[in-house]
mmCIF file of C-alpha atoms and ligand atoms in Angstrom:
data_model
loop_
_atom_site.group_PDB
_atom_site.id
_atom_site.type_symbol
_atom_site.label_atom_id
_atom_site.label_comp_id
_atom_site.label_asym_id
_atom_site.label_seq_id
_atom_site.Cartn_x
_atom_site.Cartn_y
_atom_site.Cartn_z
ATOM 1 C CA UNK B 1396 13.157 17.059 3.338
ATOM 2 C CA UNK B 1397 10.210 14.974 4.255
ATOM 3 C CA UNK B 1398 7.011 14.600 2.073
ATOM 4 C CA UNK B 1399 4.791 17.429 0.951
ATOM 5 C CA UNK B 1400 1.354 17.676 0.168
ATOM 6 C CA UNK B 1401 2.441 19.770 -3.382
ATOM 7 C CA UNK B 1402 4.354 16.630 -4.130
ATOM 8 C CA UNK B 1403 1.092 14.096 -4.931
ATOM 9 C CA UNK B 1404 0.179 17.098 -7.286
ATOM 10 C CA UNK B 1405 3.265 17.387 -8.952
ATOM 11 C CA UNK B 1406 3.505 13.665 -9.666
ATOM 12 C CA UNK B 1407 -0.107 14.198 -11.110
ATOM 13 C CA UNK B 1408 0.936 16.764 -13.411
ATOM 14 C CA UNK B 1409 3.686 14.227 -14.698
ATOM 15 C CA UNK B 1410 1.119 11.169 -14.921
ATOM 16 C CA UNK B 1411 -1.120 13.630 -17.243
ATOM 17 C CA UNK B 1412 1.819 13.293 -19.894
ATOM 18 C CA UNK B 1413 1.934 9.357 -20.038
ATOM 19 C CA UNK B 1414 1.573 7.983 -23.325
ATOM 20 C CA UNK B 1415 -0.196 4.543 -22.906
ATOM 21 C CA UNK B 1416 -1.884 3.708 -25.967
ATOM 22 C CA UNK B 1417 -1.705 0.240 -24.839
ATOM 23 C CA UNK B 1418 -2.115 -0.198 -21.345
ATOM 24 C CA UNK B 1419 -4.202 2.797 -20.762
ATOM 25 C CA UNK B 1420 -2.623 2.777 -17.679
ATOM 26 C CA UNK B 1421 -0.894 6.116 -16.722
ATOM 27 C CA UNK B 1422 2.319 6.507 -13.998
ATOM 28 C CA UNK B 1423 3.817 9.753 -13.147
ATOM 29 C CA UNK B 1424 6.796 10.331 -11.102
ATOM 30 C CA UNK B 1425 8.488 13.532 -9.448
ATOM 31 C CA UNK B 1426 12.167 13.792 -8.915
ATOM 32 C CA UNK B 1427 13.385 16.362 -6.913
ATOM 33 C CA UNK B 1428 17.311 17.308 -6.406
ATOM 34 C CA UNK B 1429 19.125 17.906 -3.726
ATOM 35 C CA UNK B 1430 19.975 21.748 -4.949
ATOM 36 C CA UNK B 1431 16.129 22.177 -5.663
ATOM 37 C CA UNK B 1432 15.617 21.373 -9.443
ATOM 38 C CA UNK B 1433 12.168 18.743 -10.340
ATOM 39 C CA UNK B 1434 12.147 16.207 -13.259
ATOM 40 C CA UNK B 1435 8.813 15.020 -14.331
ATOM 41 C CA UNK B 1436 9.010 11.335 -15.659
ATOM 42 C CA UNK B 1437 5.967 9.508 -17.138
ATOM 43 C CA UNK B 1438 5.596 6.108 -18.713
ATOM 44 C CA UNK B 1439 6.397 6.214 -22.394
ATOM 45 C CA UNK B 1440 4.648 2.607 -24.465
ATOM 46 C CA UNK B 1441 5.883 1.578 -27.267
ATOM 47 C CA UNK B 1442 3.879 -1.248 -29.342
ATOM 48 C CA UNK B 1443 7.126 -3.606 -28.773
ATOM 49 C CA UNK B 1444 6.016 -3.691 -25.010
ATOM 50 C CA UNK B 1445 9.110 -4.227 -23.877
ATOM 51 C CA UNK B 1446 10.887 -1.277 -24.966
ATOM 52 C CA UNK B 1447 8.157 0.689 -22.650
ATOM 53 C CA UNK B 1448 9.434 3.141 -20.448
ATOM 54 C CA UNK B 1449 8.764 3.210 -17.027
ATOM 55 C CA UNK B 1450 7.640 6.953 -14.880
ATOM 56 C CA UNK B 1451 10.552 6.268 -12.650
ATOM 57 C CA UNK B 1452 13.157 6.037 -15.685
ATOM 58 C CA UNK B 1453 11.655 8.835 -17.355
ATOM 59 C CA UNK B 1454 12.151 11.113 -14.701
ATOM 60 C CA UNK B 1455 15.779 9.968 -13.720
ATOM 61 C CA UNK B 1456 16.777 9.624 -17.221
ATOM 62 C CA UNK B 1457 16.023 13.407 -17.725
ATOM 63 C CA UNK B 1458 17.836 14.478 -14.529
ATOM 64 C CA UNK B 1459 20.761 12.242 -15.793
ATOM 65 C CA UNK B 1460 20.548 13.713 -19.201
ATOM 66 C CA UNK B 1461 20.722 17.109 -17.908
ATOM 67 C CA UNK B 1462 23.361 16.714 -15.687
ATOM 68 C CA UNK B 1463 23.232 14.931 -12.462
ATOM 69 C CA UNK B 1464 24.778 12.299 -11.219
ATOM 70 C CA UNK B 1465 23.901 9.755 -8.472
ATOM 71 C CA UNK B 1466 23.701 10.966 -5.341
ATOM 72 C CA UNK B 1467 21.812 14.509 -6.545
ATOM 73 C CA UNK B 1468 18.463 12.890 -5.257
ATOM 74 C CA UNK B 1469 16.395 14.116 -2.718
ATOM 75 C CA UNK B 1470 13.057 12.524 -3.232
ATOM 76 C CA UNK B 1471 10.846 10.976 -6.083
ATOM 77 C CA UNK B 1472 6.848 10.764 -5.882
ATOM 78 C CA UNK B 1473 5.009 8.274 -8.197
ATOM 79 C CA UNK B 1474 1.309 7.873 -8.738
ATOM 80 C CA UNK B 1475 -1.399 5.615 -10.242
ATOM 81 C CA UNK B 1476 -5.123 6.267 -10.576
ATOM 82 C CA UNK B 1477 -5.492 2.504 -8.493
ATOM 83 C CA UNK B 1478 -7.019 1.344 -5.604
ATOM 84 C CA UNK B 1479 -3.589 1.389 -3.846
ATOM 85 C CA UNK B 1480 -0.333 3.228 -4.211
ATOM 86 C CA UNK B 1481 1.902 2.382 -6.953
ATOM 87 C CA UNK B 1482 5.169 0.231 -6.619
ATOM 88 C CA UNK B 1483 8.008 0.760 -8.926
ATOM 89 C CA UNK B 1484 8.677 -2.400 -11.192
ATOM 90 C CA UNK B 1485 12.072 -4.504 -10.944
ATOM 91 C CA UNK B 1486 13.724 -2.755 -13.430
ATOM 92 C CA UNK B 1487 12.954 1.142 -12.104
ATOM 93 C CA UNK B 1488 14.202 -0.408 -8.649
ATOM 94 C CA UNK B 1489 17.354 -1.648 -9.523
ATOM 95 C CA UNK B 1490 18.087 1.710 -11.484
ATOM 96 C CA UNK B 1491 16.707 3.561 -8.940
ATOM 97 C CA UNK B 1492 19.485 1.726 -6.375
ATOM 98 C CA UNK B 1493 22.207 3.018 -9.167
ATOM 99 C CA UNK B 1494 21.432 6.760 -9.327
ATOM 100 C CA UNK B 1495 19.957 7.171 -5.995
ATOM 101 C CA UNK B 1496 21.275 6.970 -2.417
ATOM 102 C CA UNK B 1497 19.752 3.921 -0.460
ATOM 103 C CA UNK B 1498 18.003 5.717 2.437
ATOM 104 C CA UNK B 1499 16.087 8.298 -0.167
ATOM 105 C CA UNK B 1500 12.634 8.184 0.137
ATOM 106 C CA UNK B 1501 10.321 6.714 -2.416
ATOM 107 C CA UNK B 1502 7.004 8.221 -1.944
ATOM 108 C CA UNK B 1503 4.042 6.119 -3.673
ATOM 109 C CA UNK B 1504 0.610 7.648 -4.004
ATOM 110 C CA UNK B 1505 -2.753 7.020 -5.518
ATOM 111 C CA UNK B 1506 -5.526 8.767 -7.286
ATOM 112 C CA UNK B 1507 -7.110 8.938 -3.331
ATOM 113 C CA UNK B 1508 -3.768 11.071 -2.517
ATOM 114 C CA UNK B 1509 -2.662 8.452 0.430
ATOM 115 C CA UNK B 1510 1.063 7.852 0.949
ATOM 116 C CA UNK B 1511 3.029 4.923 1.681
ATOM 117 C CA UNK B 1512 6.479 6.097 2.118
ATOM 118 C CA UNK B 1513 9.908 3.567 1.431
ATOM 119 C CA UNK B 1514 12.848 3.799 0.682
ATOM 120 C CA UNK B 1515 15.795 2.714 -2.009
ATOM 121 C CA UNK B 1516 17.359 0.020 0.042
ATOM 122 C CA UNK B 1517 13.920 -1.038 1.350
ATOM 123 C CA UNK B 1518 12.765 -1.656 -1.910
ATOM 124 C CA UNK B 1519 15.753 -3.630 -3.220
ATOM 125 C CA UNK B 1520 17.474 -4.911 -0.472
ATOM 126 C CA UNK B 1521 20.552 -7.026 -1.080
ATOM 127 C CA UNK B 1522 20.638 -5.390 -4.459
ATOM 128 C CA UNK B 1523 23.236 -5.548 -6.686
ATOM 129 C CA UNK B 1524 25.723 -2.123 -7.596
ATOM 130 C CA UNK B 1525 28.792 -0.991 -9.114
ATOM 131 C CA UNK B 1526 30.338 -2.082 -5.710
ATOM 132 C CA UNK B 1527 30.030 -6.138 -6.729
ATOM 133 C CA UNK B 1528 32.020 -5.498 -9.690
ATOM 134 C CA UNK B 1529 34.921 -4.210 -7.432
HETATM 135 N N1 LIG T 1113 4.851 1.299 -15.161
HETATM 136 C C1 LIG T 1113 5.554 2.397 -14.714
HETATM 137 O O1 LIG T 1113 5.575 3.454 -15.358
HETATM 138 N N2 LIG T 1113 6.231 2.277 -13.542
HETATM 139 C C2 LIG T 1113 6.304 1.134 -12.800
HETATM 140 O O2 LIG T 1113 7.115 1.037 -11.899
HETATM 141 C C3 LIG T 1113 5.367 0.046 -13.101
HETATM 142 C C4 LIG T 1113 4.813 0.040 -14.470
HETATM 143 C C5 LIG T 1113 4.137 1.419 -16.428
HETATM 144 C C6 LIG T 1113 4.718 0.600 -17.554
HETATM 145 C C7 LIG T 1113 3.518 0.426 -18.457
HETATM 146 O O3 LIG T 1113 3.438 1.558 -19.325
HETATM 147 C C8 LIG T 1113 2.326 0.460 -17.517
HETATM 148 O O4 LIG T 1113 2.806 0.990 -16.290
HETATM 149 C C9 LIG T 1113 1.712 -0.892 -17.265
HETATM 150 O O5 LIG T 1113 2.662 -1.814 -16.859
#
C-alpha cells in the first residue's frame, strides 16, 4: 500500500518516546506488516554512544521480537524535527536490507510533514545478505 497521510503522524507518536539525553535529537519510525500489525521504534541513547539505538532498529527489533520474520514488511515511516527528511544511518540500512524485502518503501519525513519516498535496495544497493555467504 502506498503512503498515507496517518503515517507522518504515527511516526510522530513514536519520535515522542525517544530517549536522547545526549543528542537531544529525537527519531521515530513506523513499521507496518504486511497482515496489518504497527511497531513503533524510537532511538534509545545510551552514555556509551555507541551502544545507541537507532528508530529504525527499535521498531524492527520489536516486530522481530514478537514474531515476524523478514519478508512481513509492508512499509516503515521515520521522522526528524530537521530542515529535511531523515535518512536512516549505515547500520539501520544494512539491517533494514536483512529483515525487509528490497523494493519496500522507506518513507522519510520531517517536522514540515514532506515526504521523500525510497526504497530498501535504493538505499543500500550492492548490499551485502545472507545470499554472499551461500
Ligand atoms: N538516529 C536514528 O535513530 N536513526 C538514524 O538512522 C540516524 C540516527 C539517532 C541515533 C542518535 O540517537 C541520534 O539519532 C543522533 O545520531
Amino acid at each position: 500500500m502506498s503512503y498515507q497521510s496517518h503515517y507522518f503522524q504515527e511516526a510522530r507518536e513514536a519520535q515522542s518516546r525517544a530517549y536522547v539525553p545526549y543528542s537531544q535529537f529525537k527519531v521515530g519510525a513506523y513499521l507496518k506488516t504486511k497482515d496489518g500489525r504497527t511497531f513503533y521504534g524510537a532511538n534509545v541513547e545510551n552514555a556509551a554512544y555507541p551502544a545507541t539505538i537507532c528508530a529504525e532498529r527499535s521498531s524492527l527489533v520489536a516486530a522481530i521480537s514478537e514474531g515476524y520474520r523478514p519478508g512481513d514488511f509492508e512499509s516503515i515511516t521515520v521522522t526528524v524535527d530537521a530542515e529535511k527528511p531523515s535518512s536512516p544511518c549505515g547500520t539501520c540500512r544494512q539491517v533494514l536490507k536483512e529483515l525487509c524485502d528490497d523494493d519496500m518503501p522507506v518513507y522519510m519525513t520531517y517536522h514540515k510533514g514532506e515526504l521523500l519516498e525510497s526504497t530498501v535496495v535504493e538505499l543500500l544497493p550492492h548490499g551485502f545478505s545472507g545470499k554472499d555467504l551461500e
